[in-house]
Every structure is written in structure tokens, then in C-alpha cells.
Short mmCIF file of C-alpha atoms and ligand atoms in Angstrom, two decimals:
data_model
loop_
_atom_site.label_atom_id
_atom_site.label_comp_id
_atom_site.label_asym_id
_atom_site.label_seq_id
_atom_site.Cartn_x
_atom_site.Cartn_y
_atom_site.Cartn_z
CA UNK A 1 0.00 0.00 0.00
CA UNK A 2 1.65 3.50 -0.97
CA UNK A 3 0.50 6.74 0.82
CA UNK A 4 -0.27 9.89 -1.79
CA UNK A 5 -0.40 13.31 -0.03
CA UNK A 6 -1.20 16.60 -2.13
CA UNK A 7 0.97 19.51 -0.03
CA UNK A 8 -0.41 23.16 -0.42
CA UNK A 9 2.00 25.92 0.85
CA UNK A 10 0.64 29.62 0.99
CA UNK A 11 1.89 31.13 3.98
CA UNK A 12 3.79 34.70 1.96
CA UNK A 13 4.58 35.17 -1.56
CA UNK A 14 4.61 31.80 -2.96
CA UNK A 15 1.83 29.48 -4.31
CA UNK A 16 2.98 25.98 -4.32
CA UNK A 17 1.28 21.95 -4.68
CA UNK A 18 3.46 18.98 -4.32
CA UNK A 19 2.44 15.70 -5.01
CA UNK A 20 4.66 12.89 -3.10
CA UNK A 21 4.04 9.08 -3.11
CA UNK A 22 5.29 7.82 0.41
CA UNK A 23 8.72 9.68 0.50
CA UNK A 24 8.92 10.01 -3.51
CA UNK A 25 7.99 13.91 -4.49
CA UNK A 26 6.24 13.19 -7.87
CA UNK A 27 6.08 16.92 -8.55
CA UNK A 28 6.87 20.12 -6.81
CA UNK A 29 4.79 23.27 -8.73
CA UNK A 30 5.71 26.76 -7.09
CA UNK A 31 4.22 30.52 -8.37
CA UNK A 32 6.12 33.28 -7.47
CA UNK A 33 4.25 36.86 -7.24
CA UNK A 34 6.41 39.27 -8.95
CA UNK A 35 3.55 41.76 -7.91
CA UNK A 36 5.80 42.90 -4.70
CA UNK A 37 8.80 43.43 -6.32
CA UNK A 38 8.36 47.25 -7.19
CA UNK A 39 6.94 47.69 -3.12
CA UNK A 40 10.66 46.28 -1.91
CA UNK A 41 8.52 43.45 0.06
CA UNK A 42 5.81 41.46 0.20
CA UNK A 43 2.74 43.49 0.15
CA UNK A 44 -0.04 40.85 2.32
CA UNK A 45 -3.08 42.34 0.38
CA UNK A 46 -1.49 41.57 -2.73
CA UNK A 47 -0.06 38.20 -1.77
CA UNK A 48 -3.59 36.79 -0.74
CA UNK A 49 -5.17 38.01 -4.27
CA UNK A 50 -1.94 36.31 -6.21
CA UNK A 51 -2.58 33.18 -3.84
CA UNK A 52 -6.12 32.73 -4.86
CA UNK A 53 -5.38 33.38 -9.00
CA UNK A 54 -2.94 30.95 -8.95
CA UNK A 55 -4.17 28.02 -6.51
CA UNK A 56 -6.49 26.06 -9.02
CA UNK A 57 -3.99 26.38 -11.84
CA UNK A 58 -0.68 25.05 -9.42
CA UNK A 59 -2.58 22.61 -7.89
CA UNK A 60 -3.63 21.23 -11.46
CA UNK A 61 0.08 21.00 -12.81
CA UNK A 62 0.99 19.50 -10.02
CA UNK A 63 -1.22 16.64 -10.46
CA UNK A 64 -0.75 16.42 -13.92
CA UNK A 65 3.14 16.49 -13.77
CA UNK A 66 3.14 13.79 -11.03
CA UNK A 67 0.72 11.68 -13.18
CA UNK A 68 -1.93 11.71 -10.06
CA UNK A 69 -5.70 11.93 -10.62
CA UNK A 70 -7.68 13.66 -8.17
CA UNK A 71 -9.42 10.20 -6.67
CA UNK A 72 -5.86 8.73 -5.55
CA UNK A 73 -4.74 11.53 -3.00
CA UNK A 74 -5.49 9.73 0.17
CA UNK A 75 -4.78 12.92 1.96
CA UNK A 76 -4.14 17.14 1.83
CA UNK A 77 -1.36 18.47 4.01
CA UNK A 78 -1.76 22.57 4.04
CA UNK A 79 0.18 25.06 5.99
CA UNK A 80 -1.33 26.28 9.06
CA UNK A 81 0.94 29.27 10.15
CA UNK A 82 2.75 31.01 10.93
CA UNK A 83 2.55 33.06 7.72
CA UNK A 84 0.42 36.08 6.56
CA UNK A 85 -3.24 34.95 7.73
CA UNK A 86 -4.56 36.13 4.26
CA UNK A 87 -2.54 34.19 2.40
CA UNK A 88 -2.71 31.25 4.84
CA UNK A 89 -6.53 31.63 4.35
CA UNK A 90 -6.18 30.44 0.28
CA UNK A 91 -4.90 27.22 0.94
CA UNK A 92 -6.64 26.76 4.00
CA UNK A 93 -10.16 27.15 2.12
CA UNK A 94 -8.83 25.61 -0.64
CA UNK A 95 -7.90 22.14 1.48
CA UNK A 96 -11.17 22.22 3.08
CA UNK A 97 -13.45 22.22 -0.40
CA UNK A 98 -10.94 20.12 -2.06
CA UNK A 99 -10.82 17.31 0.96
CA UNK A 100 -14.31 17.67 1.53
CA UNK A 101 -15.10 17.07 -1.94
CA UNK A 102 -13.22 13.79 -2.32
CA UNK A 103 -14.26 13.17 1.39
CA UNK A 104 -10.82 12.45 2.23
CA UNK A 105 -8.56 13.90 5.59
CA UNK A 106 -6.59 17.24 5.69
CA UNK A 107 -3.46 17.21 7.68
CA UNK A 108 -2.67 20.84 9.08
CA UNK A 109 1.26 21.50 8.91
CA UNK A 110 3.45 23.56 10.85
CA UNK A 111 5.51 25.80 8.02
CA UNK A 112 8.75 25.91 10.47
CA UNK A 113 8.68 22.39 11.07
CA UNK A 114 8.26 21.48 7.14
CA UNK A 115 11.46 23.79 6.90
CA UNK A 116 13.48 21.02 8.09
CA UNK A 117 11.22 17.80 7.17
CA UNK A 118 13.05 18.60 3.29
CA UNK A 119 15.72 16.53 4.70
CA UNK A 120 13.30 13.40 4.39
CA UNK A 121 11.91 13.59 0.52
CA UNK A 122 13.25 11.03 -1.69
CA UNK A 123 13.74 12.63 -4.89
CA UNK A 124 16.51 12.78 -8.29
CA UNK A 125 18.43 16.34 -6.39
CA UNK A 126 18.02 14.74 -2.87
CA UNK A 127 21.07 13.73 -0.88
CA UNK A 128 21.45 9.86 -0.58
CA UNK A 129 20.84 9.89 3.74
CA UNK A 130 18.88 11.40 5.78
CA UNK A 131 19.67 12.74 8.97
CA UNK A 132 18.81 10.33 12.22
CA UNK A 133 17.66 11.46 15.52
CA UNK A 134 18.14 13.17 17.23
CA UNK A 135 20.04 16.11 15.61
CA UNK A 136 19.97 19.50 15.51
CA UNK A 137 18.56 22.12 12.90
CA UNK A 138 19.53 25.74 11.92
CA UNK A 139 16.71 26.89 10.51
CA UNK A 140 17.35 30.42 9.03
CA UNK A 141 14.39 31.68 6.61
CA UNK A 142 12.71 35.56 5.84
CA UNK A 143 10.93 35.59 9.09
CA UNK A 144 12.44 33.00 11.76
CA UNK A 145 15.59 31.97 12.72
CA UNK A 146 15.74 28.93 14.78
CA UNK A 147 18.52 26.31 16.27
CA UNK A 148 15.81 23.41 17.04
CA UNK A 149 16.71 20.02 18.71
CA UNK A 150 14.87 17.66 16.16
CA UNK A 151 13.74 14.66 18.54
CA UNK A 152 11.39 12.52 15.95
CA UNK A 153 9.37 13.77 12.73
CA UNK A 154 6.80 15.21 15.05
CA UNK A 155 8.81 16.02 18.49
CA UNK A 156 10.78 19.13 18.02
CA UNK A 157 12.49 21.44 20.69
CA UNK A 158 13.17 25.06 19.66
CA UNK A 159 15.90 25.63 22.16
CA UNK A 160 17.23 29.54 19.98
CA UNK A 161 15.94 32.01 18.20
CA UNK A 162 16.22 35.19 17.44
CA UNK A 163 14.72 38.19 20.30
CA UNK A 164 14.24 40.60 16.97
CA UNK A 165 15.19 40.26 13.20
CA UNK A 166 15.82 37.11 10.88
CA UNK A 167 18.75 36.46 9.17
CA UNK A 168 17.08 36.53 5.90
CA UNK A 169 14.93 40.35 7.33
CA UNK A 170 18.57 41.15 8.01
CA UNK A 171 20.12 40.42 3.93
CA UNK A 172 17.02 41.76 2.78
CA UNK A 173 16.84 45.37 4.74
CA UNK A 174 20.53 45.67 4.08
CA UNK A 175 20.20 44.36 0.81
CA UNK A 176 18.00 47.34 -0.15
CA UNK A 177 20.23 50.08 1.69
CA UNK A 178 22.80 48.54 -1.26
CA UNK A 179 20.22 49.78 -3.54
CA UNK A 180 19.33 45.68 -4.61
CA UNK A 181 16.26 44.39 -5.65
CA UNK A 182 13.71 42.38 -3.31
CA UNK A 183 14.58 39.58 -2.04
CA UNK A 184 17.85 41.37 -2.07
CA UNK A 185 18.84 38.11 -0.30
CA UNK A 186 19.86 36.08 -3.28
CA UNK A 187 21.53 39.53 -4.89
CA UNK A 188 23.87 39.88 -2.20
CA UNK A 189 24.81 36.52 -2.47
CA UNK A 190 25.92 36.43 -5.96
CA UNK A 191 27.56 39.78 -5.02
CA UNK A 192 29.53 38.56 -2.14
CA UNK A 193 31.33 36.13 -4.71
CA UNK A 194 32.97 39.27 -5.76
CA UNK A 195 33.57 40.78 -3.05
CA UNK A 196 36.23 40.67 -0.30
CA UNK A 197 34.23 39.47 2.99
CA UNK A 198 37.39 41.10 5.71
CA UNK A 199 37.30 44.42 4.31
CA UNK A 200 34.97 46.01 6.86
CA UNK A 201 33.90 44.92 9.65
CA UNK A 202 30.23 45.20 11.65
CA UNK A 203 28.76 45.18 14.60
CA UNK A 204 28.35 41.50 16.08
CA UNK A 205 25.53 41.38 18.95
CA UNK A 206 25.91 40.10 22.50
CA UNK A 207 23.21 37.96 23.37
CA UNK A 208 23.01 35.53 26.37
CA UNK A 209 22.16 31.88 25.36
CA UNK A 210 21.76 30.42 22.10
CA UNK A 211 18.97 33.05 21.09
CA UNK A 212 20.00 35.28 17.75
CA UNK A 213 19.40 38.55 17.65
CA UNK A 214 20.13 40.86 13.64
CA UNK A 215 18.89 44.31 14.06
CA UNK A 216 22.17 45.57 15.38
CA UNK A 217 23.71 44.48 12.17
CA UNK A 218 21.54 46.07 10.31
CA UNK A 219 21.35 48.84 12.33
CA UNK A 220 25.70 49.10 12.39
CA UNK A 221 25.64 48.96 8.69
CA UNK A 222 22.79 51.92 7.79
CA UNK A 223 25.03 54.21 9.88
CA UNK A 224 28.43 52.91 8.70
CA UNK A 225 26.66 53.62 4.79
CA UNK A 226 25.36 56.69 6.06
CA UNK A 227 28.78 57.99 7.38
CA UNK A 228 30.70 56.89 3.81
CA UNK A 229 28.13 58.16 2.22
CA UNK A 230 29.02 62.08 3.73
CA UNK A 231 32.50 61.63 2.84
CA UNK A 232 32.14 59.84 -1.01
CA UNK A 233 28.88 59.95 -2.34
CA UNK A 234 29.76 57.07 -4.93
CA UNK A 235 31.12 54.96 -1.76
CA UNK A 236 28.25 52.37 -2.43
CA UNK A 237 28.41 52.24 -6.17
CA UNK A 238 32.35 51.38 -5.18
CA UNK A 239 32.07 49.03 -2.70
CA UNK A 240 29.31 46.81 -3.61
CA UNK A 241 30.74 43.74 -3.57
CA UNK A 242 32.85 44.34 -0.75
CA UNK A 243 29.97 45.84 1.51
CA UNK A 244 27.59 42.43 0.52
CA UNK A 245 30.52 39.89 0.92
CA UNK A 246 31.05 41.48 4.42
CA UNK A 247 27.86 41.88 5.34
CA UNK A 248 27.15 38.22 4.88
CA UNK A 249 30.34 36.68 6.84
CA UNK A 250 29.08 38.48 9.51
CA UNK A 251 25.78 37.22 9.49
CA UNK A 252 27.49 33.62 8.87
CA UNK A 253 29.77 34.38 12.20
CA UNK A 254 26.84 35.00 13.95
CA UNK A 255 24.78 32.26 12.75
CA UNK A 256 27.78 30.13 13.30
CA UNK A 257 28.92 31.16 16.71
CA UNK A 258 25.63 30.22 18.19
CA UNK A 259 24.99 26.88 16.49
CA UNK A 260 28.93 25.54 17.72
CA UNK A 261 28.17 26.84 21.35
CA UNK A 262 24.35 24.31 20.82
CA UNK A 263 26.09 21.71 19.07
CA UNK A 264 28.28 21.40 22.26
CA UNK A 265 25.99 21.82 24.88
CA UNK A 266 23.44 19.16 23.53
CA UNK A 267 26.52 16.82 22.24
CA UNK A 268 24.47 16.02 19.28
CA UNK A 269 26.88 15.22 16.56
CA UNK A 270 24.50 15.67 13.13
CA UNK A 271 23.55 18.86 11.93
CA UNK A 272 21.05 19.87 9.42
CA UNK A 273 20.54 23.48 7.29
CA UNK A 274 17.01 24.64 6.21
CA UNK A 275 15.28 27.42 4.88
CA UNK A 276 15.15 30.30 2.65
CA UNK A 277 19.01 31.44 3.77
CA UNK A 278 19.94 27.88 3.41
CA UNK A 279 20.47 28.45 -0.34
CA UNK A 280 23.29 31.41 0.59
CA UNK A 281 26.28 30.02 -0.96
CA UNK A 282 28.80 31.80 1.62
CA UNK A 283 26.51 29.84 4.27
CA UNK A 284 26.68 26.20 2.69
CA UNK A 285 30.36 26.30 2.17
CA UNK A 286 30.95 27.99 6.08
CA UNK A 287 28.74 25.21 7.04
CA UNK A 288 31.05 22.60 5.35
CA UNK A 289 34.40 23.80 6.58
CA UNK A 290 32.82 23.81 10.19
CA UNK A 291 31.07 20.45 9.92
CA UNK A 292 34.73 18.75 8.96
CA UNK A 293 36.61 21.23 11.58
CA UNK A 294 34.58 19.59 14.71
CA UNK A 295 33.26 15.91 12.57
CA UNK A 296 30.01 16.84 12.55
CA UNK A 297 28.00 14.64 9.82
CA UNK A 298 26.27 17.83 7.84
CA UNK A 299 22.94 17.40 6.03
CA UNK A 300 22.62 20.16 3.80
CA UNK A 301 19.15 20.34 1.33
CA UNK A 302 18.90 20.50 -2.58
CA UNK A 303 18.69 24.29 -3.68
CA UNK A 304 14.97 23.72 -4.72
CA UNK A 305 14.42 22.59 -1.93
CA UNK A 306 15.14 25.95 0.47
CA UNK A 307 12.72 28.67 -0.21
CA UNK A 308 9.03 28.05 0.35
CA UNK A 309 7.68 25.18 -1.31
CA UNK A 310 4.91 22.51 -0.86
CA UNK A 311 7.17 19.46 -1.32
CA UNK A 312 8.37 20.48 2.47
CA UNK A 313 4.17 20.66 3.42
CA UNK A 314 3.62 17.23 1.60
CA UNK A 315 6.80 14.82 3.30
CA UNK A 316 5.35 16.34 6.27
CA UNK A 317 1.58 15.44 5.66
CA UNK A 318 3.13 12.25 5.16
CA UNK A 319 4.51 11.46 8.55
CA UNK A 320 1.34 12.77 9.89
CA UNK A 321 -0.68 10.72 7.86
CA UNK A 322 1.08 7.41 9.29
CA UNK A 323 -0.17 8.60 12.83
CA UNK A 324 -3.49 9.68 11.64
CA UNK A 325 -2.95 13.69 12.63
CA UNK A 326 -5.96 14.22 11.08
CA UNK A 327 -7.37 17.99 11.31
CA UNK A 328 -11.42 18.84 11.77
CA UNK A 329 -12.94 20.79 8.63
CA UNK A 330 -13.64 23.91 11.23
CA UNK A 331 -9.56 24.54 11.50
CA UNK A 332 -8.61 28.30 11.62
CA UNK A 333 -4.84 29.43 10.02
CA UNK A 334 -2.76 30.76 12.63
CA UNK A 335 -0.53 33.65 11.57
CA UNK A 336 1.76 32.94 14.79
CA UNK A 337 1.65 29.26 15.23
CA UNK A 338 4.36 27.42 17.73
CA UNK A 339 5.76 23.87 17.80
O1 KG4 B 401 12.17 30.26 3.81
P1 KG4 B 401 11.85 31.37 2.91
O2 KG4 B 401 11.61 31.09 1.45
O3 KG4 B 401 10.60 32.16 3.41
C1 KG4 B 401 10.27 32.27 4.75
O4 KG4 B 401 9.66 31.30 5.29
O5 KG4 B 401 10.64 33.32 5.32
O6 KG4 B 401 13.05 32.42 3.06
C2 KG4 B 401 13.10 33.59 2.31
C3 KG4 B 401 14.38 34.33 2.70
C4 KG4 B 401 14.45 35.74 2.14
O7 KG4 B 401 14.82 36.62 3.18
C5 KG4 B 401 15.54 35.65 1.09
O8 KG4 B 401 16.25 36.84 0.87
C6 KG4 B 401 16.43 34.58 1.69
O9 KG4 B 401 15.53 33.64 2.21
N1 KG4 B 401 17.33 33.97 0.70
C7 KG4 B 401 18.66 34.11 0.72
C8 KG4 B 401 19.16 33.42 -0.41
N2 KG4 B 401 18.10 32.85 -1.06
C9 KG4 B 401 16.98 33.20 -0.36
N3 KG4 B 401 19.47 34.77 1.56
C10 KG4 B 401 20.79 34.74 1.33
N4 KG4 B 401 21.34 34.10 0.26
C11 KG4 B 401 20.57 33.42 -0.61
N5 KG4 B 401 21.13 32.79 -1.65
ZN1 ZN B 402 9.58 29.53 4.72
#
């Protein structure tokens, strides 16, 4: 008997359905919303409206690419939160008609928690282990940034996180003091490749713990611009590549400093990178170096695998499927939703 599990994600700018067969994704359909680029962020009004054009359409490819027909889903996993609650509310009351149309169970998902679950789809890009348990997770997307003790697929232990900005808020709001696009994330990666990463330096915080904390980075570098900027007006057009490839080995240091002090403490000896930041290039190979350095066994995902997508909703619907984590048809999104 095989398990098939539709996965809706909608929780910001991304419409996605996956289709996965047990732990095979069959197909993995996301629509981006190019409507927030010229805001410099996502715009929530906007992202709900996008959500609800595209649904019907991404849901359809996705069945079609995975070969699927609409009577052998046994089940629907959707995100639940935390996410915007408008666009949360698309997939939501999308999952309900659909499931209670082919009278078959919806499985509500946690978004952070599918973050990391990528590390359990079988697929052609996916690495050829996954990681065992327990070990630990460094879960840096847009809005979170996490170091979570990963007990089983359903048991996880947030033990940091960060008291103000994410890593990815903190490329982003910097990214767009460097005059990139939005998600200036991926623009200050490709950037940093040029650029020499010990030419300045920046603020690092001082936090107790193994909590994060990014808006004193961000904060350092507006008034370190702000000060070039009075002496050389063209200081940024300059600098570019310098400015992002130094900006981001500080927010590596600081991601890294924190997840060496947890690896430590717990004595856990596997390590595993997810979400949006997870695709930062400067990050992966950091990551690698360190993982060697102290014989950590490193589970890093596939690129397509980072940024929001439903394959991460559906291998998570899965696992809940197996223990019947079945949600009522009256279930509410929850724009903050804890695990
Ligand atoms: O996980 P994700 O898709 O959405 C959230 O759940 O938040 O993460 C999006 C974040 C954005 O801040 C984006 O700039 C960042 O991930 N990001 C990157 C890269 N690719 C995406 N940040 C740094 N380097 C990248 N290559
Ligand atoms: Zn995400």
C-alpha cells in the first residue's frame, strides 16, 4: 500500500502543490508573485489576491506532472501558520473544499517544522541519507531563525531564536540600503562572490544563550553607509561587492557562533541546514568547513528545496498521515503558530 499526499503551501509570496508518493515527491509546482517586487517586500493584500489566482492552476500542474488523478490523493497536508493569515486563508479554504469534496482527511502542517522535514523527501536532487535522531537544525528563513533540537518527525524542541530580526529580514533590509532588488537576499549573495568578505567589519551582537538577535547588524551597517556616504557619495556604487561579501560573513559568524556553542551543549553530533538562507552560498560552504573542523555529519538540502515550497508541506503530511494527525474541517490558520 503506498501513501499519496497533495501539499499546499501559501503562507507569503509563494503558491505551491506537491504531489509525493510515500517519500517520492512526484512533482513540486511553485508561483512566485512578482507583484511585490516594485513595493521592496511582500505586500499581504497583494499576496492573498496572487494566492487565490494561482491556486487552481498550481494545484492542477501539479497533479498532472506527477501523473496523479484527483481520486488517488489519500490525503491534503496545508500550511497552518505562521505566515500572513490572508494568504494562509487560500490554501486553508482551498484544502477544506478540495478534501471535503473527495471526502478524504486534511493534515494541518506547521511551516517551520516542514522547513526542516526537506531533509526526508526522496527525490533525483536529494542527498542519498537522511539525517537520524536526534540532531539538531539551523533553521534560518525571511521571518524565523531557529537552532531546534529535532527529537522525531513530530517532536521538536526550539531551544534559539532570534529576540528581533531574521537572518534573511537582516540580507534583505541591508540588501536594499545597497540599492538591490527584493529579495535582495539572493543579490547579495551572488555579489559577495565578488567581493572581499574582511574588508569592513560590523557590529556583532551580544546575546546571552543560544537566542539570535540581527537588528544591530543592520542597524551598524545603515550608519556605517550613512557615514561613507558624507565623505564619497559614490562609496556604495564602489564598494558593492565588498559591503555584501562582508555583510554576509558576519551574518554567517553569527549564525555560526551560536549553532557551535548548541552543538556542544546538547553533544548532538548531526547537523542539518534549512530554509530560505539555506540556499546562501557563503553559508553552505561555512557550514562545510565547520562540519569537517569539529566531525560533525552535515545534512545540507537541494537548492529547490530551500525557499518556500509545498514538497516540504507534503513529506510532512506524510509522517502525519502514518499517525493519523488528522485535522477537523472547522480549523482556523494561525498567523503565529508554535511547535
Ligand atoms: O524560507 P523562505 O523562502 O521564506 C520564509 O519562510 O521566510 O526564506 C526567504 C528568505 C528571504 O529573506 C531571502 O532573501 C532569503 O531567504 N534567501 C537568501 C538566499 N536565497 C533566499 N538569503 C541569502 N542568500 C541566498 N542565496
Ligand atoms: Zn519559509
Amino acid at each position: 500500500m503506498t501513501t499519496v499526499i497533495l501539499g499546499i503551501e501559501s503562507s507569503c509570496d509563494d503558491t505551491s502543490a506537491a504531489v509525493i508518493r510515500d517519500r517520492q515527491l512526484l512533482s513540486n509546482v511553485i508561483a512566485g508573485q512578482d507583484v511585490h517586487r516594485k513595493y521592496g517586500g511582500v505586500v499581504p493584500e497583494l499576496a492573498s489576491r496572487a494566492h487565490q489566482k494561482n491556486i487552481v492552476p498550481v494545484v492542477d500542474s501539479a497533479l498532472k506532472e506527477a501523473g496523479i488523478s484527483r481520486r488517488e490523493i489519500d490525503a491534503v497536508a496545508f500550511t497552518r501558520g505562521p505566515g500572513l493569515l490572508g494568504s494562509l486563508l487560500v490554501g486553508t479554504s482551498f484544502t477544506k473544499g478540495f478534501t471535503a469534496a473527495l471526502g478524504i482527511p486534511m493534515i494541518e502542517v506547521n511551516h517551520l517544522q516542514a522547513h526542516i522535514m526537506v531533509h526526508f523527501i526522496q527525490s533525483e536532487v536529494s542527498a542519498a541519507s537522511s539525517p537520524r535522531f536526534p540532531f539538531l537544525s539551523l533553521l534560518v528563513s525571511g521571518g524565523h531563525t531557529q537552532l531546534v533540537v529535532v527529537r522525531d518527525y513530530h517532536t521538536m524542541e526550539i531551544i534559539g531564536r532570534t529576540i528581533d530580526d531574521a537572518a534573511g529580514e537582516a540580507f534583505d533590509k541591508c540588501a536594499k540600503l545597497l540599492g538591490l532588488p527584493y529579495p535582495g537576499g539572493p543579490h547579495m549573495d551572488r555579489l559577495a562572490q565578488q567581493g572581499d568578505a574582511f574588508r569592513f567589519a560590523f557590529n556583532k551582537p551580544r546575546i546571552k544563550g543560544f537566542d539570535y538577535s540581527f537588528s544591530g547588524l543592520k542597524t551598524s551597517f545603515l550608519y556605517f553607509l550613512r557615514d561613507q556616504l558624507k565623505e564619497d557619495s559614490g562609496f556604495v556604487e564602489k564598494n558593492r561587492a565588498d559591503l555584501a561579501a562582508s555583510l554576509q560573513q558576519t551574518i554567517i559568524d553569527i549564525l555560526l557562533d551560536k549553532l557551535r556553542m548548541a552543538m556542544k551543549t546538547t553533544g548532538i553530533r548531526q547537523v542539518a541546514l534549512a530554509g530560505g538562507v539555506s540556499a546562501n552560498s557563503g553559508l553552505r560552504s561555512a557550514m562545510r568547513s565547520e562540519a569537517e573542523k569539529h566531525g560533525w555529519e552535515l545534512f545540507i538540502p537541494p537548492f529547490s528545496y530551500t525557499t518556500d515550497n509545498a514538497a516540504m508541506i507534503a513529506i510532512t503530511g506524510y509522517y502525519r498521515y502514518l499517525e493519523g494527525y488528522f485535522s477537523s474541517d472547522n480549523i482556523a490558520p494561525l498567523a503565529r503558530m508554535y511547535f
